[in-house]
Amino acid sequence: MPKPTPHIPLPSIQLDASANLPLCRQLYEQLGRAIRTGYLAPGARLPSTRAFARELGVSRTTVEEAYQDLFAQGYIEGQVGAGTYVTKHLSESLFHKTTMPAAVTRSSEPVSRYASVSQRGSALSLPPGFGRGNESIPFCLGLPALESFPQQEWARTVARVARQLSPSQLGYQDVAGYRPLREEIATYLTVSRGVRCTADQVIVVAGAQAGLFLAARLLLNPGDAAWIEDPGYPYAKAALEDVGAIIVPVPIDKEGIDVVSGRARHPEARLVYVTPSHQFPLGVTMSLARRYELLHWAQAAGAWIIEDDYDSEYRYLGRPIPALQGLEGAEQVLYLGTFSKVLFPALRLGYLVVPPSLIDTFVTALCTANIFQPTLEQAAVATYMREGDFARHIRRMRSLYAKRGNLLRDCAGRSLGEVLTIEQPAAGLHLVGWLREGTDDRDMARKAERQRIIVSPLSAYRMEPTGRSGVLLGYASWTEREIEEGVQHLARAWNTRQEERKRGPRVNLIIE
């Protein structure tokens, strides 16, 4: 079987037949420069002379002569039939001072004083650890139990769907999303969340964050005011800042977002972002009275409400709370959901439920940008939902997460009883822990990190330097053994007995 031929990006090789320098010499110098600067790493396999000549549009002799010169200078090694490779142990004499052409530079530095990000780009910021991929250390946030996802069952569904796709389904599809999936989502939300919608109102997006950015761009003008929960979800703040909105932080109390405070700060805001079913990060559930208060304000102000229902499936005490969007007078609510927590984040599928008056606007925006999600993944999720596997998986995970949350509470009671108290989990995938007044939650997080434990400081999610400090601990993604060991590491990190003597009042950790 022939070995695969590596591909060197053609923009990196620029040959000029009109130049005085022969083509073989141009190729030799550019490949030599790429090797010296590390663009072609030691041991990298080069294309065959025949394949490379075909890619470059030159004669095979040109490539052969360039390779011969590189071989003579010690840049490459190999023999007929075995392939040609960049020399694994390059001589120091080859690394003389040189400049790499712009075509192959990989430096992170701007190439000129004009090459820099915009003011909007510079202003974007997130708490430590956000956007960095999976972190295999307890007790980081945001991960479902990936080891418990039924991969074989999912693989069979994907394979079967792939075999059944028709030729027409391989072409460009509806930018609003695969119709059968939108129908399944509409049915699921109507039954399980009390959302009032049709499939026409459902728009499939590349995750909840993509839906949030899309909504912000279509609903806000630069300079418009937007309410946001404080403390709150940092990606929501980033999306609103991205469109030049004026961010209005609104505090959270035991009933959810404080509408009275929001009206006092900016009564004519254009938009409000809320997580009413399970507020992130505090875990508060917005009361019915507060929901109607928010709806009445939005109607009077002509404001839009984005309801992010990111983990409503996981409620362990009582029935799931119906969505804000399903209440009377919720015509200005956009409902945002995701499959990242109930299936797996790498799927990159979420959905927006928009009011009928916004359907054309959102579809046109997606069409203009030519943004639509892969058909295969959408068709697989639609089948997974239609055949009942989706609902069964949620039930299994709800039971597993409740068990893990209770285990964390019990382990903490035994090992950390001197300094913290954990109540029975009510909902969600993480705990919120309150520290006594004057405690630096970032310092507590640093101490935990030295023991290879991740706790997120609550102050990182606040926009105003007020309110109690605390820490967040995710528990959904960790096995029983990892939870037990994690608690022991946390006890050592915080030196609980010593902390008790020094600081008096104990840390009170509760699941909201």
Coordinates of C-alpha atoms in Angstrom, one line a residue, residues 33-509:
R33 CA 13.9 28.6 5.1
A34 CA 10.8 26.7 6.1
I35 CA 13.0 24.0 7.8
R36 CA 15.2 26.5 9.6
T37 CA 12.3 28.4 11.0
G38 CA 10.5 25.2 12.2
Y39 CA 7.6 25.4 9.8
L40 CA 8.7 22.0 8.5
A41 CA 9.7 20.2 11.7
P42 CA 12.5 17.6 12.0
G43 CA 11.3 14.2 10.9
A44 CA 8.5 15.7 8.7
R45 CA 7.9 13.7 5.5
L46 CA 8.1 15.6 2.3
P47 CA 6.0 14.9 -0.8
S48 CA 7.3 12.7 -3.5
T49 CA 9.0 14.6 -6.4
R50 CA 6.2 13.5 -8.7
A51 CA 3.4 14.6 -6.4
F52 CA 5.0 17.9 -5.4
A53 CA 5.8 18.8 -9.1
R54 CA 2.1 18.2 -9.9
E55 CA 1.0 20.4 -7.0
L56 CA 3.4 23.2 -8.0
G57 CA 2.8 23.0 -11.7
V58 CA 6.5 22.6 -12.5
S59 CA 8.6 19.8 -14.0
R60 CA 9.6 16.9 -11.9
T61 CA 13.3 17.8 -12.7
T62 CA 12.8 21.1 -10.9
V63 CA 11.8 19.4 -7.7
E64 CA 14.5 16.7 -8.0
E65 CA 17.2 19.3 -8.3
A66 CA 15.9 21.3 -5.3
Y67 CA 15.8 18.1 -3.2
Q68 CA 19.3 17.2 -4.3
D69 CA 20.6 20.6 -3.1
L70 CA 18.7 20.2 0.2
F71 CA 20.2 16.7 0.7
A72 CA 23.7 18.0 0.0
Q73 CA 23.3 20.7 2.6
G74 CA 22.0 18.3 5.2
Y75 CA 18.4 19.6 5.3
I76 CA 16.8 16.4 4.3
E77 CA 17.5 12.7 4.3
G78 CA 16.1 9.5 2.9
Q79 CA 16.5 7.1 0.0
V80 CA 14.6 5.8 -3.0
G81 CA 11.5 3.9 -2.0
A82 CA 11.7 4.9 1.7
G83 CA 10.5 8.5 1.4
T84 CA 12.2 11.9 2.0
Y85 CA 12.2 13.5 5.4
V86 CA 13.5 16.6 7.1
T87 CA 16.7 15.6 8.9
K88 CA 15.8 14.7 12.5
H89 CA 19.0 16.1 14.0
L90 CA 19.8 19.3 12.1
S91 CA 23.2 20.9 12.4
E92 CA 23.4 24.2 14.3
S93 CA 25.2 25.7 11.4
L94 CA 22.0 25.6 9.4
F95 CA 20.2 28.0 11.8
H96 CA 21.9 31.2 10.7
K97 CA 20.0 34.4 10.9
T98 CA 17.2 34.5 8.4
T99 CA 13.7 36.0 8.0
M100 CA 10.8 33.8 7.2
P101 CA 8.5 35.1 4.4
A102 CA 5.1 36.3 5.3
A103 CA 3.6 33.3 3.4
V104 CA 5.0 30.8 6.0
T105 CA 5.3 32.9 9.2
R106 CA 3.7 31.5 12.3
S107 CA 4.6 34.2 14.7
S108 CA 1.8 35.4 17.1
E109 CA 3.3 38.9 16.9
P110 CA 1.6 41.5 14.6
V111 CA 3.4 41.8 11.2
S112 CA 3.0 45.6 11.3
R113 CA 1.7 48.3 13.4
Y114 CA -1.6 48.1 11.6
A115 CA -2.1 44.4 12.3
S116 CA -4.0 44.3 15.6
V117 CA -7.3 43.4 17.0
S118 CA -10.2 45.8 17.2
Q119 CA -11.1 47.7 20.4
R120 CA -14.1 45.3 20.6
G121 CA -11.7 42.3 20.4
S122 CA -9.4 43.7 23.0
A123 CA -12.3 44.3 25.4
L124 CA -13.4 40.6 25.4
S125 CA -12.6 38.8 28.7
L126 CA -13.6 35.6 30.4
P127 CA -13.0 34.0 33.9
P128 CA -9.9 31.8 34.1
G129 CA -10.5 28.4 32.5
F130 CA -13.4 29.3 30.2
G131 CA -13.1 28.3 26.6
R132 CA -10.0 26.0 27.2
G133 CA -11.7 22.7 26.5
N134 CA -12.2 19.7 28.8
E135 CA -10.4 19.9 32.2
S136 CA -9.9 16.4 33.8
I137 CA -9.6 17.8 37.3
P138 CA -12.4 17.9 39.9
F139 CA -14.3 20.1 40.4
C140 CA -14.3 22.2 37.2
L141 CA -17.6 23.4 35.8
G142 CA -19.8 22.8 32.8
L143 CA -19.1 19.1 31.9
P144 CA -21.7 16.4 31.9
A145 CA -20.8 12.8 32.6
L146 CA -19.1 12.0 29.3
E147 CA -17.9 8.6 30.5
S148 CA -21.6 7.6 31.0
F149 CA -22.7 8.7 27.5
P150 CA -23.9 5.6 25.5
Q151 CA -21.4 6.0 22.7
Q152 CA -22.1 2.6 21.1
E153 CA -25.9 3.3 21.0
W154 CA -25.1 6.8 19.5
A155 CA -22.7 5.4 17.0
R156 CA -25.3 2.9 15.7
T157 CA -27.8 5.7 15.3
V158 CA -25.3 7.9 13.4
A159 CA -24.3 5.0 11.1
R160 CA -27.8 4.1 10.4
V161 CA -28.8 7.7 9.6
A162 CA -25.8 8.1 7.4
R163 CA -26.8 5.1 5.3
Q164 CA -30.3 6.4 4.9
L165 CA -29.5 10.0 3.8
S166 CA -30.9 10.6 0.3
P167 CA -28.8 12.4 -2.4
S168 CA -30.9 15.5 -1.9
Q169 CA -30.0 15.6 1.8
L170 CA -26.3 15.9 0.8
G171 CA -26.9 19.3 -0.7
Y172 CA -27.5 22.7 0.9
Q173 CA -30.3 22.5 3.5
D174 CA -32.6 24.9 5.3
V175 CA -30.5 27.4 7.2
A176 CA -33.0 27.3 10.0
G177 CA -32.1 23.6 10.6
Y178 CA -33.1 20.1 9.6
R179 CA -36.9 20.1 9.6
P180 CA -37.4 16.7 11.4
L181 CA -35.1 17.9 14.2
R182 CA -36.9 21.2 14.6
E183 CA -40.2 19.3 14.9
E184 CA -38.7 17.0 17.6
I185 CA -37.4 20.0 19.5
A186 CA -40.7 21.8 19.4
T187 CA -42.6 18.7 20.6
Y188 CA -40.0 18.1 23.4
L189 CA -40.1 21.7 24.6
T190 CA -43.9 21.8 24.6
V191 CA -44.2 18.6 26.7
S192 CA -41.3 19.0 29.0
R193 CA -40.8 22.7 29.4
G194 CA -44.2 24.2 28.7
V195 CA -42.8 26.3 25.8
R196 CA -45.4 27.5 23.3
C197 CA -43.9 27.1 19.8
T198 CA -44.1 25.5 16.4
A199 CA -41.3 23.9 14.5
D200 CA -41.2 27.1 12.3
Q201 CA -40.0 29.1 15.4
V202 CA -37.2 26.7 16.1
I203 CA -33.8 27.7 14.7
V204 CA -30.9 25.2 15.1
V205 CA -27.5 26.8 15.9
A206 CA -24.0 25.7 16.7
G207 CA -24.6 25.7 20.4
A208 CA -26.2 28.1 22.8
Q209 CA -23.4 30.6 22.6
A210 CA -23.8 30.9 18.8
G211 CA -27.5 31.5 19.3
L212 CA -26.8 34.2 21.9
F213 CA -24.3 36.0 19.6
L214 CA -26.9 35.8 16.8
A215 CA -29.7 37.2 18.9
A216 CA -27.5 40.0 20.3
R217 CA -26.4 41.1 16.8
L218 CA -30.0 41.1 15.4
L219 CA -31.7 42.7 18.4
L220 CA -29.2 45.4 19.6
N221 CA -27.7 48.4 18.1
P222 CA -24.4 49.8 19.4
G223 CA -25.1 51.9 22.5
D224 CA -28.3 50.0 23.4
A225 CA -28.6 49.1 27.1
A226 CA -28.9 45.4 28.1
W227 CA -29.6 44.0 31.6
I228 CA -27.5 41.1 32.7
E229 CA -27.6 39.0 35.9
D230 CA -24.9 39.8 38.4
P231 CA -23.3 37.5 39.2
G232 CA -23.9 35.9 35.8
Y233 CA -22.8 33.9 32.8
P234 CA -19.6 35.5 31.4
Y235 CA -20.2 34.4 27.8
A236 CA -23.5 36.4 27.8
K237 CA -21.6 39.5 28.8
A238 CA -19.1 38.8 26.0
A239 CA -21.9 38.5 23.4
L240 CA -23.5 41.7 24.4
E241 CA -20.2 43.6 24.6
D242 CA -19.4 42.3 21.1
V243 CA -22.2 44.3 19.6
G244 CA -21.4 47.4 21.5
A245 CA -24.2 47.2 24.1
I246 CA -24.1 49.1 27.4
I247 CA -24.0 46.4 30.0
V248 CA -26.3 47.0 33.0
P249 CA -25.5 44.6 35.8
V250 CA -28.6 43.7 37.8
P251 CA -28.3 41.9 41.2
I252 CA -29.8 38.6 42.0
D253 CA -31.8 38.0 45.1
K254 CA -33.7 34.9 46.4
E255 CA -36.4 35.3 43.7
G256 CA -34.1 35.9 40.8
I257 CA -33.1 39.0 38.9
D258 CA -34.1 42.2 40.8
V259 CA -36.4 43.9 38.4
V260 CA -36.9 47.0 40.6
S261 CA -33.1 47.4 40.7
G262 CA -32.9 47.0 36.9
R263 CA -35.6 49.6 36.3
A264 CA -33.8 52.0 38.6
R265 CA -30.5 51.6 36.8
H266 CA -31.8 51.7 33.2
P267 CA -35.6 51.6 32.8
E268 CA -35.5 51.7 29.0
A269 CA -33.0 48.9 28.4
R270 CA -33.4 47.2 25.0
L271 CA -32.8 43.6 26.1
V272 CA -32.4 41.4 29.3
Y273 CA -30.5 38.1 29.5
V274 CA -31.8 35.7 32.3
T275 CA -31.4 32.1 33.4
P276 CA -34.7 31.8 35.3
S277 CA -35.0 28.1 35.8
H278 CA -31.6 27.6 37.4
Q279 CA -29.7 30.9 37.7
F280 CA -26.0 30.7 36.8
P281 CA -24.0 30.6 39.0
L282 CA -26.1 31.0 42.2
G283 CA -28.7 28.3 41.3
V284 CA -31.7 30.5 42.3
T285 CA -35.1 29.7 40.6
M286 CA -37.0 32.8 39.6
S287 CA -40.3 33.0 41.4
L288 CA -43.6 33.2 39.4
A289 CA -44.3 36.7 40.7
R290 CA -40.8 37.9 39.6
R291 CA -41.3 36.3 36.2
Y292 CA -44.5 38.3 35.6
E293 CA -42.9 41.4 36.9
L294 CA -40.1 41.0 34.3
L295 CA -42.6 40.3 31.5
H296 CA -44.7 43.4 32.4
W297 CA -41.6 45.6 32.4
A298 CA -40.4 44.2 29.0
Q299 CA -43.8 44.9 27.5
A300 CA -43.9 48.4 28.8
A301 CA -40.2 49.1 27.7
G302 CA -40.5 47.3 24.4
A303 CA -37.5 45.1 25.4
W304 CA -36.6 41.6 24.4
I305 CA -35.9 38.8 26.9
I306 CA -33.4 36.1 26.2
E307 CA -34.2 33.1 28.4
D308 CA -31.3 30.7 28.6
D309 CA -32.5 27.3 29.8
Y310 CA -29.1 25.7 29.9
D311 CA -29.6 22.8 32.4
S312 CA -33.3 22.7 33.3
E313 CA -33.5 19.0 32.7
Y314 CA -31.6 18.3 35.8
R315 CA -33.9 19.1 38.7
Y316 CA -33.8 16.6 41.6
L317 CA -36.5 18.0 44.0
G318 CA -40.0 18.4 42.6
R319 CA -41.0 18.8 39.0
P320 CA -39.0 20.9 36.5
I321 CA -40.0 24.6 36.5
P322 CA -42.0 25.6 33.4
A323 CA -40.2 28.0 31.0
L324 CA -40.7 31.7 31.2
Q325 CA -41.5 31.7 27.5
G326 CA -44.6 29.6 28.1
L327 CA -46.3 32.2 30.3
E328 CA -49.0 34.6 29.2
G329 CA -47.6 37.8 27.9
A330 CA -44.2 36.3 26.9
E331 CA -44.4 37.3 23.2
Q332 CA -41.1 39.1 23.5
V333 CA -39.1 36.1 24.9
L334 CA -36.5 34.2 22.9
Y335 CA -35.9 30.8 24.4
L336 CA -32.3 29.4 24.2
G337 CA -31.4 25.8 24.7
T338 CA -28.5 23.4 24.1
F339 CA -27.7 19.7 23.7
S340 CA -24.2 20.2 25.2
K341 CA -25.4 19.3 28.8
V342 CA -27.8 16.5 27.9
L343 CA -25.7 14.8 25.2
F344 CA -22.2 16.0 24.8
P345 CA -20.5 19.4 24.1
A346 CA -18.6 18.3 21.0
L347 CA -21.9 17.9 19.2
R348 CA -22.1 21.7 18.9
L349 CA -25.9 21.9 18.5
G350 CA -28.2 24.2 20.2
Y351 CA -31.5 26.0 19.4
L352 CA -33.4 29.2 19.5
V353 CA -37.1 29.5 19.8
V354 CA -37.9 33.0 18.4
P355 CA -41.3 34.8 18.3
P356 CA -43.1 34.5 15.0
S357 CA -42.3 38.2 14.2
L358 CA -38.6 37.4 14.2
I359 CA -38.5 34.3 12.1
D360 CA -37.8 36.0 8.8
T361 CA -35.2 38.2 10.3
F362 CA -33.2 35.4 11.8
V363 CA -33.5 33.1 8.8
T364 CA -32.4 35.9 6.5
A365 CA -29.4 36.6 8.7
L366 CA -28.3 33.0 8.6
C367 CA -28.9 32.8 4.9
T368 CA -26.8 35.9 4.2
A369 CA -23.9 34.5 6.2
N370 CA -24.5 31.0 4.7
I371 CA -24.5 29.5 8.2
F372 CA -26.2 26.2 8.7
Q373 CA -25.4 23.1 10.8
P374 CA -24.3 19.7 9.4
T375 CA -27.2 17.6 8.3
L376 CA -25.9 14.2 9.5
E377 CA -25.6 15.3 13.2
Q378 CA -29.0 17.0 13.1
A379 CA -30.6 13.9 11.5
A380 CA -29.0 11.7 14.1
V381 CA -30.3 13.8 17.0
A382 CA -33.7 13.8 15.5
T383 CA -33.7 10.0 15.3
Y384 CA -32.3 9.7 18.8
M385 CA -35.2 11.9 20.1
R386 CA -37.9 10.3 18.0
E387 CA -37.0 6.7 19.1
G388 CA -37.0 7.6 22.8
D389 CA -33.3 7.3 23.5
F390 CA -33.0 11.0 24.3
A391 CA -35.6 10.9 27.0
R392 CA -34.1 7.7 28.5
H393 CA -30.7 9.2 28.6
I394 CA -31.9 12.2 30.4
R395 CA -33.6 10.0 33.0
R396 CA -30.4 8.0 33.6
M397 CA -28.3 11.1 33.9
R398 CA -30.7 12.8 36.3
S399 CA -30.5 9.9 38.6
L400 CA -26.7 9.7 38.3
Y401 CA -26.2 13.4 38.9
A402 CA -28.4 13.4 42.0
K403 CA -26.4 10.5 43.4
R404 CA -23.1 12.3 42.8
G405 CA -24.4 15.6 44.3
N406 CA -25.5 13.8 47.4
L407 CA -22.2 11.9 47.6
L408 CA -20.3 15.2 47.5
R409 CA -22.5 16.4 50.3
D410 CA -21.9 13.3 52.4
C411 CA -18.1 13.2 51.8
A412 CA -17.8 16.8 52.7
G413 CA -19.8 16.2 55.9
R414 CA -17.3 13.5 57.0
S415 CA -14.1 15.2 55.8
L416 CA -14.8 18.9 55.9
G417 CA -17.5 19.1 58.6
E418 CA -15.4 21.6 60.5
V419 CA -15.5 24.2 57.7
L420 CA -18.4 23.6 55.4
T421 CA -22.0 22.4 55.1
I422 CA -23.6 21.0 52.0
E423 CA -27.3 20.6 51.7
Q424 CA -29.2 18.2 49.5
P425 CA -28.8 19.0 45.8
A426 CA -31.9 20.5 44.3
A427 CA -30.9 21.1 40.6
G428 CA -28.0 21.7 38.2
L429 CA -24.5 20.3 37.8
H430 CA -22.5 22.3 40.4
L431 CA -22.5 23.6 44.0
V432 CA -22.2 27.1 45.2
G433 CA -20.2 27.6 48.4
W434 CA -20.4 30.8 50.5
L435 CA -17.2 31.9 52.3
R436 CA -17.3 34.1 55.4
E437 CA -17.1 37.8 54.9
G438 CA -13.6 39.0 54.2
T439 CA -12.4 35.7 52.7
D440 CA -10.6 36.0 49.4
D441 CA -12.3 33.4 47.2
R442 CA -9.6 33.7 44.5
D443 CA -7.0 32.9 47.1
M444 CA -9.0 29.8 48.2
A445 CA -9.1 28.8 44.5
R446 CA -5.4 29.1 44.2
K447 CA -4.8 27.0 47.3
A448 CA -7.1 24.3 45.9
E449 CA -5.3 24.4 42.5
R450 CA -2.0 23.6 44.3
Q451 CA -3.6 20.3 45.3
R452 CA -4.8 19.7 41.7
I453 CA -8.4 20.7 42.5
I454 CA -10.4 23.3 40.5
V455 CA -12.9 25.5 42.4
S456 CA -14.1 28.6 40.6
P457 CA -14.1 31.8 42.6
L458 CA -17.5 33.5 42.6
S459 CA -16.0 36.9 42.3
A460 CA -14.8 36.0 38.8
Y461 CA -18.5 36.0 37.7
R462 CA -19.4 39.3 39.3
M463 CA -19.4 42.6 37.5
E464 CA -19.7 44.8 40.6
P465 CA -17.4 44.2 43.6
T466 CA -20.2 43.6 46.0
G467 CA -21.9 40.6 47.6
R468 CA -20.5 37.6 49.4
S469 CA -17.5 35.7 48.1
G470 CA -17.8 32.0 47.4
V471 CA -16.6 29.2 45.2
L472 CA -18.3 26.9 42.6
L473 CA -17.7 23.2 42.4
G474 CA -18.9 21.0 39.5
Y475 CA -19.7 17.4 40.4
A476 CA -21.6 15.9 37.4
S477 CA -18.5 14.7 35.5
W478 CA -16.7 13.0 38.4
T479 CA -17.0 9.4 39.5
E480 CA -17.6 8.4 43.1
R481 CA -14.0 7.7 43.7
E482 CA -12.9 11.0 42.1
I483 CA -15.4 12.9 44.3
E484 CA -14.2 11.2 47.4
E485 CA -10.5 11.8 46.6
G486 CA -11.2 15.4 45.5
V487 CA -12.8 16.2 48.8
Q488 CA -9.7 14.9 50.6
H489 CA -7.4 17.0 48.4
L490 CA -9.6 20.0 49.1
A491 CA -9.4 19.4 52.8
R492 CA -5.6 19.3 52.6
A493 CA -5.6 22.5 50.4
W494 CA -7.6 24.5 52.9
N495 CA -6.0 22.9 56.0
T496 CA -9.5 22.7 57.6
R497 CA -8.5 22.4 61.2
Q498 CA -6.0 25.2 61.1
E499 CA -8.4 27.4 59.2
E500 CA -11.1 26.7 61.8
R501 CA -8.8 27.9 64.6
K502 CA -7.5 30.9 62.8
R503 CA -10.7 32.2 61.2
G504 CA -13.5 31.2 63.5
P505 CA -16.8 31.0 61.4
R506 CA -16.9 28.2 59.0
V507 CA -17.4 28.1 55.3
N508 CA -21.1 27.4 54.5
L509 CA -21.4 25.4 51.2

